[in-house]
Coordinates of C-alpha atoms in Angstrom, one line a residue:
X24 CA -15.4 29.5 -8.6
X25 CA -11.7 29.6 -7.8
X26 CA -12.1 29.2 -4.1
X27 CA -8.2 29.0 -3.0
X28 CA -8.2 32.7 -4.2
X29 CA -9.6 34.0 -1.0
X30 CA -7.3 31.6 1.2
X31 CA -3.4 32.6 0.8
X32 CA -2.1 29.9 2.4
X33 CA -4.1 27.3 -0.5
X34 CA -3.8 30.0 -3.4
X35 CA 0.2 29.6 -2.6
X36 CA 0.2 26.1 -2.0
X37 CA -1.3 25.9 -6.0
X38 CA 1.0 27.8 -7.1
X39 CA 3.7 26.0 -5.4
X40 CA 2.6 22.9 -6.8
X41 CA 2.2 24.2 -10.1
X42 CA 6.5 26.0 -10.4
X43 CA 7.2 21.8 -9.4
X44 CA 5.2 20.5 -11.7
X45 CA 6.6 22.5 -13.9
X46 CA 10.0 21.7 -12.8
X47 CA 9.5 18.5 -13.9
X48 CA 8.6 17.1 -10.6
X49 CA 5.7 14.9 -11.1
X50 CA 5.3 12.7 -7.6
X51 CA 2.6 14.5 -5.4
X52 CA 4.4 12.8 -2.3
X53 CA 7.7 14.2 -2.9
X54 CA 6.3 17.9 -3.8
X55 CA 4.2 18.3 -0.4
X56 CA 7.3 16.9 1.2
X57 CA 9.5 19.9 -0.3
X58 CA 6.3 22.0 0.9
X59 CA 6.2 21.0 4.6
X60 CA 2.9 20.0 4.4
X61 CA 1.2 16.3 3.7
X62 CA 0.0 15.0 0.2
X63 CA -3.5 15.0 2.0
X64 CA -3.3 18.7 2.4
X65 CA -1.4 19.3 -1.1
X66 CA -4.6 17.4 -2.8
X67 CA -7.0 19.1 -0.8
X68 CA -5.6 22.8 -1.7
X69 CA -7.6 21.9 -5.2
X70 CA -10.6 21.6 -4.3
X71 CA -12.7 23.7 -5.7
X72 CA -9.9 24.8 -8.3
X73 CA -10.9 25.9 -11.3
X74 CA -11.6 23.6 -14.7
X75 CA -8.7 24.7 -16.7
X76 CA -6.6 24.4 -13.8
X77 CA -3.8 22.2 -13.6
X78 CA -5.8 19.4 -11.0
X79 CA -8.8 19.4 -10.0
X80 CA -10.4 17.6 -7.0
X81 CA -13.7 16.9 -5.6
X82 CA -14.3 15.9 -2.0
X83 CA -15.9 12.2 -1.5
X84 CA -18.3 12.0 1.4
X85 CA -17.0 8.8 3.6
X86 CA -19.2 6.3 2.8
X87 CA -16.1 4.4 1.8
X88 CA -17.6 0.7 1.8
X89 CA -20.4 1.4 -0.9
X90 CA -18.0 3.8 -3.1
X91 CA -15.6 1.0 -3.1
X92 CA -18.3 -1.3 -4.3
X93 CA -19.0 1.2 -7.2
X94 CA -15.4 1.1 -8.2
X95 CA -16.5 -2.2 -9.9
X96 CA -17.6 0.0 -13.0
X97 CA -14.5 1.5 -13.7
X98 CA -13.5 -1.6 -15.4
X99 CA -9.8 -2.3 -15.5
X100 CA -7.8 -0.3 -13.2
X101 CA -4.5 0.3 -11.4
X102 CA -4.6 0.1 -7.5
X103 CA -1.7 1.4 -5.3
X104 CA -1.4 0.9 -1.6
X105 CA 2.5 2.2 -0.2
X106 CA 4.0 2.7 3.3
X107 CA 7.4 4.7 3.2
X108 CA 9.7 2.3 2.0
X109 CA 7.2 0.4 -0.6
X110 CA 4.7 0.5 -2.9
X111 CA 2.9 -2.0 -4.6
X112 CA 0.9 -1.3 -7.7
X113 CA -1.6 -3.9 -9.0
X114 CA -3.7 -3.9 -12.1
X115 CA -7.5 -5.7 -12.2
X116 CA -10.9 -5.0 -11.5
X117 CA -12.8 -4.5 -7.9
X118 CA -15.0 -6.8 -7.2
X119 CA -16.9 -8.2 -4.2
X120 CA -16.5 -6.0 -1.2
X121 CA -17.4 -8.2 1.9
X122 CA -17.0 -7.4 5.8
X123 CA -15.6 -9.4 8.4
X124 CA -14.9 -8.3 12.1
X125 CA -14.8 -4.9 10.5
X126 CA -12.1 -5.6 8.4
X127 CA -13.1 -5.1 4.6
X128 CA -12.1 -7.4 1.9
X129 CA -11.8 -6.4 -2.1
X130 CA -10.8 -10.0 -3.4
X131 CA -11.1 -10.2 -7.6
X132 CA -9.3 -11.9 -9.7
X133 CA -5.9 -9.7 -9.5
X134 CA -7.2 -7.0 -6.9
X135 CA -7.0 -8.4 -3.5
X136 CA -7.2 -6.0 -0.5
X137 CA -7.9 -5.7 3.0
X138 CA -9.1 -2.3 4.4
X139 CA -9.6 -1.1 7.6
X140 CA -11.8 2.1 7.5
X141 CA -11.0 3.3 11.0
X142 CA -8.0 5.0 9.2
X143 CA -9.6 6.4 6.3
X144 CA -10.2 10.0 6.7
X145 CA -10.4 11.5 3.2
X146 CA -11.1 10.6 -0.2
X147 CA -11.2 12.4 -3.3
X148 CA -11.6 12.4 -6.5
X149 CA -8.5 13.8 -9.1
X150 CA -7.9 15.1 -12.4
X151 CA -5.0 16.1 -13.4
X152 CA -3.6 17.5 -16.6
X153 CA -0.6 16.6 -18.3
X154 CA 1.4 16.2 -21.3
X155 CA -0.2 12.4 -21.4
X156 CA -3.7 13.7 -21.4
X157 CA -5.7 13.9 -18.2
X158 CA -5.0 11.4 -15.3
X159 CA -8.0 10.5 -13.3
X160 CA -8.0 8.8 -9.8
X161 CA -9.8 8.3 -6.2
X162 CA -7.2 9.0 -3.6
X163 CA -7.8 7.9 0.1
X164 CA -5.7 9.5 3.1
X165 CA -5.6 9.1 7.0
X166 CA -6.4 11.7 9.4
X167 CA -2.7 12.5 9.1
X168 CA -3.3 13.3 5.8
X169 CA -0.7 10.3 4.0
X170 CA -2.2 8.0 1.6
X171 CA -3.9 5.1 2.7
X172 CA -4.7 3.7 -1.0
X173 CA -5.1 4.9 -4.4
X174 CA -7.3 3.8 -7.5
X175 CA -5.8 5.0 -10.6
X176 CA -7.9 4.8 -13.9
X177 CA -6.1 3.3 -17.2
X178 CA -6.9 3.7 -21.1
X179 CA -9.1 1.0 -21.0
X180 CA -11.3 2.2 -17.9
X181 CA -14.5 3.3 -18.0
X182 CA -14.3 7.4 -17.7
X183 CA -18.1 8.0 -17.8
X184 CA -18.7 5.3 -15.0
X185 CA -16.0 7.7 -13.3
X186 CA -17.2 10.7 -13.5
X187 CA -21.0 9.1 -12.3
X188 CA -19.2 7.6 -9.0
X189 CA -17.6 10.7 -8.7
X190 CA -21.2 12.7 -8.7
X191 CA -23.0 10.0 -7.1
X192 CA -20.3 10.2 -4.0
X193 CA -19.5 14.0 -4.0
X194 CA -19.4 15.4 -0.2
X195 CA -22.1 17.9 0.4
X196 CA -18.8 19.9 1.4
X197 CA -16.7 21.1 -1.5
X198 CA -14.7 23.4 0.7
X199 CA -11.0 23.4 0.0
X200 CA -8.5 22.1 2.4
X201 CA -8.3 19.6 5.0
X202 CA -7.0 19.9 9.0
X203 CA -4.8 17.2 9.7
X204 CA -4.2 15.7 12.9
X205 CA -1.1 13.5 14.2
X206 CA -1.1 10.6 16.9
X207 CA 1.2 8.4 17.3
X208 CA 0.7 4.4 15.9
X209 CA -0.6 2.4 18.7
X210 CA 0.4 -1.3 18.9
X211 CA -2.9 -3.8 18.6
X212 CA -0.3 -6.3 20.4
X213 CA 1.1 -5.0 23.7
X214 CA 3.9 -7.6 24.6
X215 CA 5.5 -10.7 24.1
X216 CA 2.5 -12.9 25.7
X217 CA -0.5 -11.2 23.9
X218 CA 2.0 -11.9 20.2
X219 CA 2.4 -15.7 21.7
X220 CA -1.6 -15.6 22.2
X221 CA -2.4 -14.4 18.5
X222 CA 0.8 -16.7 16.6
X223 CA -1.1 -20.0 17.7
X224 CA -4.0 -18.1 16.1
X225 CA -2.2 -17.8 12.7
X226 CA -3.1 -20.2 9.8
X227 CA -1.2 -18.7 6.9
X228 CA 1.0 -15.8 5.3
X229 CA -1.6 -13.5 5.5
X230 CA -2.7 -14.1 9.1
X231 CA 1.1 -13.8 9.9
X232 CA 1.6 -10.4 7.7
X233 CA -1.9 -8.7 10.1
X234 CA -0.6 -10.3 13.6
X235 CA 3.6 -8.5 12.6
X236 CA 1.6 -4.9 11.6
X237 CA -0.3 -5.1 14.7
X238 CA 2.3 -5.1 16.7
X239 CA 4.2 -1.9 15.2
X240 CA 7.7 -1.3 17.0
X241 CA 7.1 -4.0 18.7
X242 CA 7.5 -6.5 15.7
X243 CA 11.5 -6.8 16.2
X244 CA 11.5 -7.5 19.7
X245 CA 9.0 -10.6 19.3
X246 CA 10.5 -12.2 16.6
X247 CA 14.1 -12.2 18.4
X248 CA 12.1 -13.9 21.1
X249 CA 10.8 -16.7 19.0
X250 CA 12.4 -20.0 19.3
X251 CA 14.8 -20.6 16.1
X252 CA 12.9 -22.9 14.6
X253 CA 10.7 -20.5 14.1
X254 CA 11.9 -17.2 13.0
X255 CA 15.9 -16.2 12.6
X256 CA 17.6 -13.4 11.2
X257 CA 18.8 -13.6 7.8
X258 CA 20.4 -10.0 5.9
X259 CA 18.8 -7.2 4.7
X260 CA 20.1 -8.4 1.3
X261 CA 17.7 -11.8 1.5
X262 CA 15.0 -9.2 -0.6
X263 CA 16.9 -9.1 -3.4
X264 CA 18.1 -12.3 -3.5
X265 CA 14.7 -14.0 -2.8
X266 CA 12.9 -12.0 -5.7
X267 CA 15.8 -12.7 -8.2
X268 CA 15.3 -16.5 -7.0
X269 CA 11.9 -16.7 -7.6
X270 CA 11.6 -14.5 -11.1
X271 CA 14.7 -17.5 -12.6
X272 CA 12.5 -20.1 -11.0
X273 CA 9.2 -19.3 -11.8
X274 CA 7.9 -19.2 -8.3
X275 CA 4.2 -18.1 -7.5
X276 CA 4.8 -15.7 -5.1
X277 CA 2.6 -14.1 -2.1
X278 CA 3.7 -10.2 -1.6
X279 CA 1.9 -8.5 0.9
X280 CA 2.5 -4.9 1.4
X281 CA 0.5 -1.8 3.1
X282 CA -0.1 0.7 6.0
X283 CA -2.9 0.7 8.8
X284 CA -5.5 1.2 6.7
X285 CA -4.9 -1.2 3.9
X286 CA -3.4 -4.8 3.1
X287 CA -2.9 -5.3 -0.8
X288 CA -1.3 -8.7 -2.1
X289 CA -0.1 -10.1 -5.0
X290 CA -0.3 -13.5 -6.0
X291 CA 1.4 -14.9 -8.9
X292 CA 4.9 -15.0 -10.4
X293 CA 7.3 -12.4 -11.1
X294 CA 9.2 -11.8 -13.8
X295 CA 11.5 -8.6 -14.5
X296 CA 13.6 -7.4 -10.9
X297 CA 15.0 -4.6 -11.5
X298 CA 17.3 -2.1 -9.2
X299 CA 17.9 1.4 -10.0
X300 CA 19.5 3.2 -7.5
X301 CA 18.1 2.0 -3.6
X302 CA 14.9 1.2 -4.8
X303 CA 14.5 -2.6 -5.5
X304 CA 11.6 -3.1 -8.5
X305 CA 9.3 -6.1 -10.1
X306 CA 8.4 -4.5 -13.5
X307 CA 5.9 -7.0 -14.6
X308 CA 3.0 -6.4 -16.6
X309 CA -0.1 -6.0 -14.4
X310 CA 1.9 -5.4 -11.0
X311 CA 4.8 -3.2 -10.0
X312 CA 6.4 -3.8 -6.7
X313 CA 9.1 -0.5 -5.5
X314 CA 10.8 -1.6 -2.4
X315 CA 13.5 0.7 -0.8
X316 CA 16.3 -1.6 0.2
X317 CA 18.2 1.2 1.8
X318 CA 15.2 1.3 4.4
X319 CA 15.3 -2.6 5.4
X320 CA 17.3 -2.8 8.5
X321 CA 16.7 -6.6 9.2
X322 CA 15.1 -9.4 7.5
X323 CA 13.4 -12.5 8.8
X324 CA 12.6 -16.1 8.1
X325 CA 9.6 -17.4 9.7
X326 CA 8.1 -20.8 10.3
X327 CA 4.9 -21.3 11.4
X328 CA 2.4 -24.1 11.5
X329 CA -0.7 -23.4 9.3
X330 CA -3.7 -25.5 8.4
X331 CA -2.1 -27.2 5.7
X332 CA 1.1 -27.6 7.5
X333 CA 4.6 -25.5 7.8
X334 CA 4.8 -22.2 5.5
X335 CA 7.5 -20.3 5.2
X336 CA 7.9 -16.4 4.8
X337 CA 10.6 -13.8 4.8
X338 CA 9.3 -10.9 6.2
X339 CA 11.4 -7.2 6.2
X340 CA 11.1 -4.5 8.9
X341 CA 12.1 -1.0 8.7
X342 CA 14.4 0.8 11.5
X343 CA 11.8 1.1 13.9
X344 CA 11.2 -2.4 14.1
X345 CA 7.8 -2.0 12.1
X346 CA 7.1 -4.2 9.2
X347 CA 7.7 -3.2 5.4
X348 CA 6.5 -6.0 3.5
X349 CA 5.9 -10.4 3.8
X350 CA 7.0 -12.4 0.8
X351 CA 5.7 -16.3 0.9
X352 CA 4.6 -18.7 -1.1
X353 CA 1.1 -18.1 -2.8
X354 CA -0.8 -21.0 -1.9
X355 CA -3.0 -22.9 -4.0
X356 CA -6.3 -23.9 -1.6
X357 CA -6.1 -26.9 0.3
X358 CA -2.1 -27.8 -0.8
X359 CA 0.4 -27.2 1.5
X360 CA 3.3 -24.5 0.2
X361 CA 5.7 -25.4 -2.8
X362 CA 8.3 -27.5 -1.6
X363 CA 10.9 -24.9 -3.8
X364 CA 9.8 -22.3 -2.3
X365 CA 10.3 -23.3 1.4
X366 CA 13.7 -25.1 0.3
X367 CA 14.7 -21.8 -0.6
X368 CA 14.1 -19.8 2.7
X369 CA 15.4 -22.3 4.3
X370 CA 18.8 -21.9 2.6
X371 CA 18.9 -18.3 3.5
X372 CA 22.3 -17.8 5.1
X373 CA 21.6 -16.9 8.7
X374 CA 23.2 -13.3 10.3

């Protein structure tokens, strides 16, 4: 039942999507952007759409904690988790899902998440057709309707166990479309005495990465007011250099990336930095890191006391003073970090 058919405003949003894809335009993100509307509402339009149509997409009732527990089954997979200026893309398997003051925690052996399910609005499951076959996924947006995370399926996954989760979580609502609704990002932190409060709180990288997110806009202004010793500005260019530094030296890096309602990290070394054009990549097997440099409008090195002593992390913020991304050392329990690794932030030149 071709649903959309009776809706104009969906039946031309298919066919919109369908002249780009067609155009050769393949990013979801960048066609509901030429569209005006959000990837949220450009996946939604196919709901219900038919099954020789180009994607097809059931809704997934919100019972996010247990579905992500199922996503175990898939086997191998690709997770991605992206704000607007990166996006990180890990290969692995879910694994344990376990709660903790209402945060959520995916933590395998290369998947490694934090979700917060306050912001997850909408999930669905996708098929779409294309010249490589059919790409299958679960997709996850915020009442805004922008992507919060996304589970992508790979040769070796298991398409059966996929299609069961999809059945097994299908939304007793299969109507097509969704209404989005905008509010502006309110800072967990408030000021400069309530960040002081939560930095003696912080034992590690990813501690610090949750405590600069929280605070939103507010992230710039509180790291100019740390002491020096502490944090100081180093230039925008530090990304590149850091990730070329580490890929020559074989450092085991911490990269933590993500957007209100998920943290995703990878932990390990890097191989392959790549630029093309303003994005600056890691092209590794198993995890793919797309950072926008052109977006990083300062760049930070931060010193904090942990429980295993000093770590050191560069962390980049966007123009609005909002956090992008935290590279640090990836810790090895119960060692303090890699004495390379903190020689090398420390050498950063300062701005």
């Amino acid at each position: 039942m071709n649903l959309p058919l009776k809706n104009p405003v969906l039946a031309e949003i298919r066919q919109q999507f369908q002249l780009e894809r067609q155009a050769g335009r393949a990013r979801h993100r960048e066609i509901a952007e030429k569209l005006n509307i959000s990837e949220g509402e450009l996946i939604a339009a196919h709901v219900g759409a038919p099954a020789d149509g180009l994607m097809r997409v059931t809704c997934l009732r919100p019972d996010w904690h247990a579905l992500l527990g199922a996503c175990a089954s898939l086997g191998q997979i690709m997770a991605l988790t992206r704000n607007a200026a990166c996006v990180h893309e890990k290969d692995g398997v879910y694994s344990a899902v376990t709660e903790q003051s209402k945060v959520i925690y995916v933590r395998g052996e290369q998947i490694d998440l934090q979700c917060r399910f306050a912001h997850w609005q909408h999930g669905f499951a996708v098929e779409e057709s294309g010249e490589k076959g059919v790409q299958r996924s679960l997709q996850f947006y915020d009442a805004a309707g922008i992507a919060v995370h996304k589970l992508f399926l790979r040769p070796q996954s298991d398409v059966t166990a996929y299609l069961a989760l999809g059945e097994a979580f299908s939304d007793t609502n299969q109507l097509p479309g969704i209404t989005v609704q905008f509010s502006a990002a309110t800072a967990a932190i408030q000021d400069f005495a309530s960040f002081l409060l939560a930095w003696e709180m912080v034992n590690d990288a990813r501690d610090l990465y949750v405590l600069l997110a929280q605070c939103q806009g507010g992230c710039l202004s509180y790291l100019q007011q740390l002491a020096p010793e502490a944090a100081l500005q180093v230039p925008v260019n530090m990304a590149r250099v850091v990730l070329e530094k580490a890929a020559a030296e074989a450092f085991s890096l911490l990269i933590l990336t993500g957007n209100a309602g998920v943290t995703q990290a990878h932990s390990g070394p890097i191989d392959k930095v790549v630029v093309m054009g303003p994005w600056l990549n890691v092209l590794d097997p198993g995890f793919n890191l797309h950072l926008r440099e052109d977006h990083i409008a300062s760049a930070w090195m931060v010193i904090q006391s942990g429980m295993h002593g000093l770590f050191s992390s560069l962390a980049l913020l966007n123009q609005d003073g909002v956090l992008i991304t935290l590279f640090a050392s990836a810790i090895v329990p119960g060692k303090p970090e890699a004495r390379a690794w903190a020689d090398l932030i420390e050498r950063l030149p300062k701005v």
